[in-house]
XYZ file of C-alpha atoms in Angstrom:
496
model
C 101.490 21.617 -37.035
C 104.523 23.107 -38.447
C 105.680 26.344 -35.925
C 104.345 24.151 -33.356
C 107.205 21.397 -33.832
C 109.611 23.785 -34.188
C 108.914 25.355 -30.423
C 111.739 25.145 -28.091
C 110.906 26.548 -24.849
C 107.226 26.029 -24.639
C 105.701 22.799 -23.877
C 106.832 22.362 -20.520
C 105.589 25.978 -19.672
C 102.769 24.118 -19.404
C 99.247 23.053 -18.021
C 98.046 24.091 -14.919
C 97.540 26.296 -12.120
C 99.689 28.670 -10.312
C 98.288 30.841 -7.723
C 98.256 33.350 -5.299
C 95.713 35.741 -3.765
C 96.335 39.552 -4.758
C 95.099 42.986 -5.484
C 91.354 43.687 -5.408
C 88.066 42.769 -7.491
C 87.591 45.561 -10.349
C 84.735 47.699 -9.792
C 84.764 49.403 -13.597
C 81.881 48.415 -15.562
C 80.914 48.881 -19.134
C 78.505 51.918 -20.009
C 79.850 51.485 -23.993
C 77.470 51.243 -26.618
C 79.138 48.663 -29.227
C 78.294 47.453 -32.312
C 76.700 43.580 -31.528
C 74.986 44.953 -28.020
C 74.274 47.990 -25.729
C 74.678 47.853 -21.872
C 70.456 47.480 -22.653
C 70.169 44.697 -25.348
C 70.987 41.658 -25.189
C 74.066 40.501 -23.964
C 77.075 39.763 -26.684
C 78.111 36.786 -26.546
C 82.752 36.529 -26.372
C 84.101 33.700 -27.648
C 87.423 33.223 -26.025
C 90.127 30.480 -28.418
C 92.863 29.401 -25.737
C 95.053 26.075 -25.397
C 93.944 23.348 -23.152
C 96.360 20.175 -22.795
C 93.865 18.157 -19.975
C 90.549 17.160 -20.401
C 87.954 19.696 -18.349
C 84.978 17.655 -18.055
C 83.476 20.481 -15.806
C 84.256 23.649 -18.407
C 80.422 24.223 -18.661
C 79.919 25.027 -15.149
C 82.896 26.956 -14.708
C 81.214 28.594 -17.497
C 78.243 29.615 -16.110
C 80.073 31.058 -13.133
C 82.043 33.130 -14.594
C 78.889 34.456 -16.726
C 76.831 35.272 -14.101
C 79.827 37.881 -13.331
C 80.483 39.197 -16.925
C 76.826 39.593 -17.544
C 76.395 41.583 -14.895
C 79.307 43.884 -15.176
C 79.927 44.335 -19.386
C 76.290 43.176 -20.647
C 78.154 40.167 -22.221
C 78.856 36.451 -21.835
C 81.653 34.478 -22.639
C 82.160 30.996 -25.017
C 85.220 29.765 -24.001
C 86.809 27.733 -26.931
C 89.672 25.258 -25.721
C 91.948 24.041 -28.564
C 94.349 21.262 -28.366
C 97.450 22.553 -28.405
C 98.598 20.051 -30.417
C 96.049 21.651 -33.256
C 96.039 25.219 -31.689
C 98.144 26.756 -34.856
C 96.405 25.124 -37.081
C 93.055 25.748 -36.231
C 93.326 29.600 -34.859
C 94.463 30.565 -38.119
C 91.480 28.555 -40.071
C 89.520 30.985 -37.715
C 91.397 33.782 -38.419
C 91.647 33.933 -42.294
C 88.046 32.178 -42.200
C 84.439 33.829 -41.371
C 84.322 31.608 -38.452
C 82.849 33.943 -35.160
C 85.947 34.430 -32.969
C 86.570 37.809 -30.788
C 89.493 36.778 -28.799
C 92.496 34.305 -29.132
C 95.583 33.431 -27.073
C 98.147 34.602 -29.510
C 101.730 33.893 -29.196
C 105.715 34.307 -31.210
C 105.536 30.654 -30.501
C 102.510 30.661 -33.058
C 103.353 33.218 -35.754
C 102.023 36.580 -33.547
C 103.890 38.784 -35.404
C 103.086 37.566 -38.664
C 99.230 37.306 -37.587
C 99.331 41.109 -36.756
C 101.068 42.084 -39.987
C 98.382 40.277 -42.186
C 95.501 41.964 -40.720
C 94.191 39.056 -38.844
C 94.472 40.611 -35.235
C 93.616 44.025 -34.579
C 95.384 47.231 -32.944
C 94.488 47.841 -29.557
C 96.349 51.010 -28.687
C 93.132 52.803 -28.904
C 90.906 50.184 -27.709
C 93.261 49.835 -24.630
C 92.467 53.550 -23.523
C 88.868 53.892 -24.194
C 87.748 50.472 -22.900
C 91.107 48.879 -21.097
C 92.368 51.446 -18.501
C 92.706 49.026 -15.859
C 94.996 47.008 -18.109
C 97.179 49.922 -18.297
C 97.537 50.436 -14.808
C 98.295 46.713 -14.087
C 100.667 45.636 -16.779
C 104.437 47.130 -17.198
C 104.536 49.820 -19.539
C 107.623 47.214 -20.996
C 105.647 44.700 -21.428
C 103.723 46.274 -23.532
C 106.110 48.313 -25.795
C 107.819 45.341 -26.087
C 105.144 42.885 -28.209
C 104.114 45.970 -30.280
C 104.341 45.000 -34.383
C 105.672 47.667 -36.361
C 104.230 50.417 -33.774
C 101.571 49.247 -33.048
C 99.959 46.888 -30.402
C 98.260 43.455 -31.112
C 98.069 41.496 -27.636
C 97.701 42.022 -24.444
C 100.572 40.028 -22.454
C 99.288 37.559 -19.309
C 100.884 38.790 -15.734
C 102.865 35.636 -15.223
C 106.301 34.580 -14.342
C 108.478 36.619 -17.171
C 112.055 35.057 -16.323
C 112.896 31.382 -16.590
C 115.386 29.163 -15.058
C 116.411 26.236 -16.473
C 116.084 22.222 -14.535
C 115.117 18.471 -14.149
C 111.862 17.745 -12.447
C 111.087 14.194 -11.243
C 109.161 12.225 -8.742
C 110.139 12.545 -5.435
C 109.197 9.129 -4.415
C 112.038 7.560 -6.486
C 114.671 10.056 -5.403
C 113.971 9.014 -1.661
C 113.574 5.295 -2.478
C 117.138 5.326 -3.960
C 118.278 7.861 -1.518
C 119.338 10.082 -4.537
C 121.328 13.342 -3.344
C 120.214 16.062 -5.476
C 123.130 18.137 -3.775
C 125.406 16.523 -5.920
C 123.790 17.692 -9.249
C 125.271 20.778 -10.052
C 125.392 20.438 -13.671
C 122.849 19.116 -16.498
C 126.116 16.561 -17.125
C 125.525 15.482 -13.168
C 121.839 14.278 -14.113
C 123.907 10.730 -15.582
C 124.264 9.383 -12.405
C 120.448 9.909 -11.448
C 119.437 8.732 -14.755
C 121.380 5.331 -14.175
C 119.923 4.638 -10.708
C 116.226 5.061 -12.322
C 116.878 2.804 -15.281
C 118.670 0.105 -13.330
C 116.512 -0.476 -10.633
C 112.649 0.931 -12.243
C 112.966 -0.801 -15.874
C 109.274 0.194 -16.217
C 110.331 4.306 -15.985
C 111.680 5.959 -18.818
C 114.068 8.816 -16.833
C 113.530 11.384 -19.535
C 109.652 11.995 -21.511
C 110.557 14.845 -23.155
C 107.825 15.590 -26.035
C 107.114 18.277 -28.494
C 108.996 21.425 -29.070
C 110.217 21.366 -25.090
C 113.561 19.197 -26.245
C 116.070 17.658 -23.809
C 118.587 19.930 -26.065
C 116.433 23.001 -26.161
C 116.580 22.950 -22.487
C 120.201 22.125 -21.828
C 121.491 25.254 -24.070
C 118.626 27.526 -22.091
C 119.795 30.867 -21.368
C 122.073 31.415 -24.272
C 120.008 32.298 -26.639
C 117.025 34.011 -27.294
C 115.295 32.216 -30.604
C 112.962 35.352 -31.786
C 110.191 32.660 -31.522
C 111.871 30.829 -34.636
C 115.410 30.153 -34.024
C 116.409 31.228 -37.509
C 119.043 33.549 -36.596
C 118.906 34.079 -32.476
C 120.122 36.492 -30.205
C 123.348 35.318 -28.410
C 123.070 36.796 -24.991
C 127.075 36.281 -24.679
C 127.668 38.124 -27.812
C 124.875 40.151 -28.225
C 124.074 39.865 -31.841
C 122.508 37.592 -34.420
C 124.244 33.911 -34.739
C 123.672 30.402 -36.068
C 122.402 28.886 -32.771
C 123.043 25.517 -35.205
C 126.395 25.945 -35.143
C 127.326 27.364 -31.381
C 129.771 25.275 -29.766
C 127.197 25.411 -26.661
C 124.167 23.920 -28.793
C 126.312 21.153 -30.473
C 127.685 20.436 -26.700
C 123.585 20.039 -25.760
C 122.846 18.018 -28.832
C 125.816 15.104 -27.900
C 124.719 15.044 -24.391
C 121.520 14.450 -25.815
C 122.127 11.741 -28.147
C 124.381 10.267 -25.865
C 121.596 9.897 -22.957
C 119.789 8.589 -25.748
C 121.928 5.976 -26.963
C 121.948 4.904 -22.868
C 118.362 4.622 -22.896
C 117.849 7.051 -20.762
C 115.442 9.351 -23.090
C 111.974 8.395 -24.372
C 112.697 6.361 -27.653
C 109.662 8.102 -29.459
C 110.618 11.928 -27.418
C 110.509 13.785 -31.362
C 107.331 12.527 -32.357
C 104.658 11.950 -29.257
C 102.138 14.075 -28.867
C 101.850 13.337 -25.051
C 102.993 15.804 -22.578
C 105.486 14.607 -20.424
C 103.596 15.566 -16.900
C 101.126 13.109 -18.303
C 103.897 10.528 -18.961
C 104.776 10.552 -15.541
C 101.657 10.582 -14.208
C 100.500 7.322 -16.035
C 103.765 5.819 -14.199
C 105.748 5.458 -17.405
C 107.966 8.512 -16.705
C 110.624 9.621 -14.217
C 110.768 13.048 -15.430
C 111.389 15.901 -17.408
C 113.764 18.974 -18.164
C 111.872 22.103 -18.267
C 112.388 25.947 -17.785
C 110.962 26.746 -14.146
C 109.656 29.262 -11.689
C 108.872 29.372 -8.155
C 106.119 26.698 -7.618
C 107.066 24.951 -10.496
C 106.683 21.495 -8.610
C 103.788 22.163 -7.306
C 102.256 22.934 -10.146
C 103.357 19.566 -11.711
C 102.274 17.634 -9.215
C 98.975 19.315 -9.508
C 99.238 17.336 -13.373
C 101.221 14.456 -12.372
C 99.448 13.471 -9.529
C 102.958 13.117 -7.606
C 105.221 14.888 -4.992
C 107.605 16.247 -7.501
C 110.759 17.408 -6.932
C 113.680 19.608 -9.231
C 117.185 20.742 -9.509
C 117.873 24.470 -10.491
C 120.913 24.742 -13.051
C 120.990 27.828 -14.532
C 120.408 31.622 -13.680
C 116.748 33.195 -14.323
C 116.442 34.453 -18.037
C 113.827 36.825 -19.601
C 113.291 36.463 -23.147
C 111.500 38.476 -26.103
C 108.981 36.071 -25.824
C 107.626 37.302 -22.242
C 106.123 39.989 -23.310
C 105.378 37.746 -26.905
C 105.078 34.361 -25.809
C 101.380 34.801 -24.657
C 99.096 37.589 -25.179
C 95.304 37.812 -25.811
C 94.328 39.490 -29.009
C 91.158 40.568 -30.661
C 90.560 38.780 -34.039
C 89.865 41.137 -37.052
C 86.984 39.058 -37.331
C 85.240 40.415 -33.798
C 81.529 41.721 -34.204
C 82.229 43.615 -31.285
C 85.837 44.536 -30.214
C 84.758 46.899 -27.416
C 82.975 44.350 -26.013
C 86.247 41.692 -26.426
C 88.371 44.482 -24.947
C 86.008 45.430 -21.625
C 86.330 41.265 -21.299
C 90.320 41.808 -21.006
C 90.352 44.335 -18.855
C 87.961 42.121 -16.597
C 90.653 39.611 -16.683
C 93.552 41.571 -15.511
C 91.064 43.436 -12.625
C 88.858 41.057 -11.427
C 90.080 38.908 -9.283
C 86.756 36.344 -9.384
C 86.787 35.670 -12.845
C 90.230 35.077 -12.625
C 89.934 32.312 -9.457
C 87.145 30.966 -11.549
C 89.088 30.820 -14.852
C 92.099 29.628 -13.695
C 91.364 27.376 -10.292
C 87.555 26.614 -10.953
C 85.049 26.541 -8.638
C 85.481 27.223 -4.786
C 83.734 23.944 -2.966
C 84.093 21.732 -6.084
C 87.382 22.213 -7.802
C 89.196 23.776 -4.524
C 89.054 25.202 -1.260
C 90.546 27.761 0.440
C 93.048 27.418 3.650
C 93.093 29.497 6.392
C 96.618 31.267 4.912
C 94.772 31.774 1.539
C 96.352 28.995 -0.168
C 94.286 26.866 -1.828
C 93.959 22.729 -2.205
C 91.790 19.805 -3.523
C 88.305 19.684 -1.462
C 88.680 16.852 0.659
C 86.070 14.444 -1.052
C 88.108 15.367 -4.823
C 91.497 13.144 -5.793
C 91.281 14.874 -9.032
C 90.266 17.668 -10.263
C 87.705 18.139 -13.273
C 88.939 21.271 -14.453
C 92.397 22.140 -14.982
C 93.539 25.214 -16.681
C 96.846 26.483 -17.938
C 96.544 29.606 -16.738
C 100.015 31.011 -17.220
C 98.476 32.254 -21.119
C 95.805 34.562 -19.800
C 95.222 37.561 -17.347
C 96.417 38.771 -14.709
C 97.512 35.502 -12.665
C 98.810 37.843 -9.336
C 95.141 37.794 -9.018
C 94.604 34.321 -8.461
C 95.000 32.664 -5.373
C 98.189 30.108 -4.973
C 98.173 26.255 -4.489
C 98.965 24.350 -1.514
C 102.828 24.146 -1.188
C 103.041 27.561 -2.354
C 103.880 29.994 0.189
C 100.941 32.231 1.114
C 103.065 35.540 -0.513
C 103.308 33.653 -3.677
C 102.847 36.357 -5.581
C 105.612 38.341 -3.550
C 107.962 35.163 -4.420
C 107.342 35.381 -8.093
C 107.625 39.207 -8.167
C 111.527 38.645 -6.489
C 112.018 36.242 -9.081
C 111.157 38.445 -12.094
C 113.277 41.281 -10.499
C 116.509 38.688 -10.597
C 115.726 37.951 -14.500
C 118.974 38.867 -17.093
C 117.085 40.448 -20.204
C 117.502 39.394 -22.752
C 119.734 42.153 -25.239
C 116.717 41.468 -27.704
C 113.518 41.928 -25.391
C 111.445 44.607 -26.844
C 112.205 43.388 -30.734
C 110.321 42.068 -33.063
C 111.226 40.687 -36.371
C 109.087 41.422 -39.400
C 109.714 38.407 -41.665
C 108.187 39.980 -44.741
C 111.302 40.922 -46.729
C 112.239 36.926 -46.404
C 109.133 35.476 -46.205
C 110.237 32.756 -49.152
C 113.320 31.745 -47.474
C 111.457 31.695 -43.826
C 109.064 29.274 -45.253
C 111.726 27.080 -46.827
C 113.928 27.257 -43.389
C 110.891 26.204 -41.434
C 110.531 22.913 -43.727
C 114.021 22.453 -42.990
C 113.281 23.067 -38.995
C 110.743 20.204 -38.974
C 112.524 17.719 -40.829
C 115.393 18.015 -38.075
C 115.222 19.995 -35.398
C 113.291 17.648 -32.729
C 115.098 14.867 -34.185
C 118.374 16.074 -33.438
C 117.611 17.887 -30.052
C 115.987 14.669 -28.631
C 119.231 12.263 -29.101
C 117.042 10.804 -31.633
C 119.123 11.831 -34.798
C 123.324 11.661 -34.519
C 124.677 14.871 -34.419
C 127.593 14.323 -36.098
C 125.903 13.145 -39.339
C 122.309 15.133 -38.931
C 123.685 18.504 -37.670
C 126.008 19.144 -40.422
C 123.269 17.902 -42.555
C 120.295 20.188 -41.216
C 123.021 23.330 -41.289
C 124.117 22.320 -44.717
C 119.945 22.575 -45.774
C 119.384 25.691 -44.074
C 121.772 27.469 -45.789
C 120.550 26.301 -49.177
C 117.067 27.484 -47.769
C 118.431 30.895 -47.262
C 119.073 31.031 -43.797
C 121.982 33.977 -44.223
C 119.599 35.814 -46.066
C 117.562 35.746 -43.265
C 119.977 36.209 -40.775
C 121.228 39.936 -42.565
C 117.775 40.583 -42.554
C 117.576 39.764 -38.952
C 120.283 41.629 -38.315
C 119.265 44.533 -40.183
C 116.311 45.104 -38.035
C 117.704 43.965 -34.968
C 120.757 47.173 -35.231
C 117.988 49.474 -36.541
C 116.062 48.479 -33.214
C 118.754 48.852 -30.809
C 119.798 52.809 -32.437
C 116.102 53.590 -31.111
C 116.296 52.430 -27.936
């Protein structure tokens, strides 16, 4: 999957459960009559596609509980359609271009959101949100809704989650404790080398760094320096506030050289550039020590829920917010939805109804979690591993959910402070229209797929591969793409 492999800040955004009790259940219900069913007729089935990274054996049970509420409130039912992350773009593109029944889809700048919108594969939501999604307008900041518009129209509702990220390394706490590793001495990415040496010398069955997929070692080391604008083909420099070729920038070159040094030393997973296994799952299998990631408050607790190990992390950058804070994960209505009004009513519930959100994100109380006296949640006493783990960051109002144990009871207050501390991208709210350079974009994307993961994982020698990479990008039309991007970016800035 081509664009999937080009993602730089994505897959360790993944997989599970963040977490707090906030807000009140919506008492709003629909009285609309719309194509497919009305409030007195048979309930309309809303098919919703989203990313999944783990097995969810109890999905049918959770779906049934959600539908008890949805049917009563908007006379509809939901069919949850989980799609493996590795196949997500390919499968959703088939759904959106074909005649398959699909109503809601998690859309993303990582998966061609603006292109899908421009091609008419997603419906414009501006009118629908006013008539059937008023609760959304009350809780989603206007800045985010404005930030994901394409050609002046809204095609997705951003999830309410962490909008800022800092970068660092997360690792197994038992190994850190066993060898008395002093993480207070880790001030920079380069300082981690001493930690990796200890692990490699003493734990030969553990690979120190198990990054895979789009979240490469170098992309994290370079985190906070560029806004990749969804495709990396001409990025905005935080420092210079202009469009640059990231692959020629000194900070990027330093990052890939460090990744190469660590790869040659045996610190990085040998098949990092090709593995389809999520890094957290490799740690869970007792084959890895840790991984680089962008992070947020509660990240250690979140990853413990996936890996099964107590995790500890080091924060190595400030908090940054990119264009993908608003375009990174949206819920969009597919062009082939038979009932867009009902689809929007469901989206509205996902931003206003705490019972639905806790079911979707955390599962069934008593089976998948139990509530502590302070409002945090944990696995039930007789359960060692949940059979329902949902990547909640991708959908709805996460601030309505209970936080997992290990996080403070006021977790979402902490998250708000985290979001408020973010350094915003100079391009926040800018959406690039690739149509004028779509031929060059296609050719350059092929080059990206050939080189980027290999270079950023340390698999390829940047002394040889980076010049080849840049030469082929130039031949594919990168300069033309950057010129068009700069033109659109400057026009956008004048309107701000």
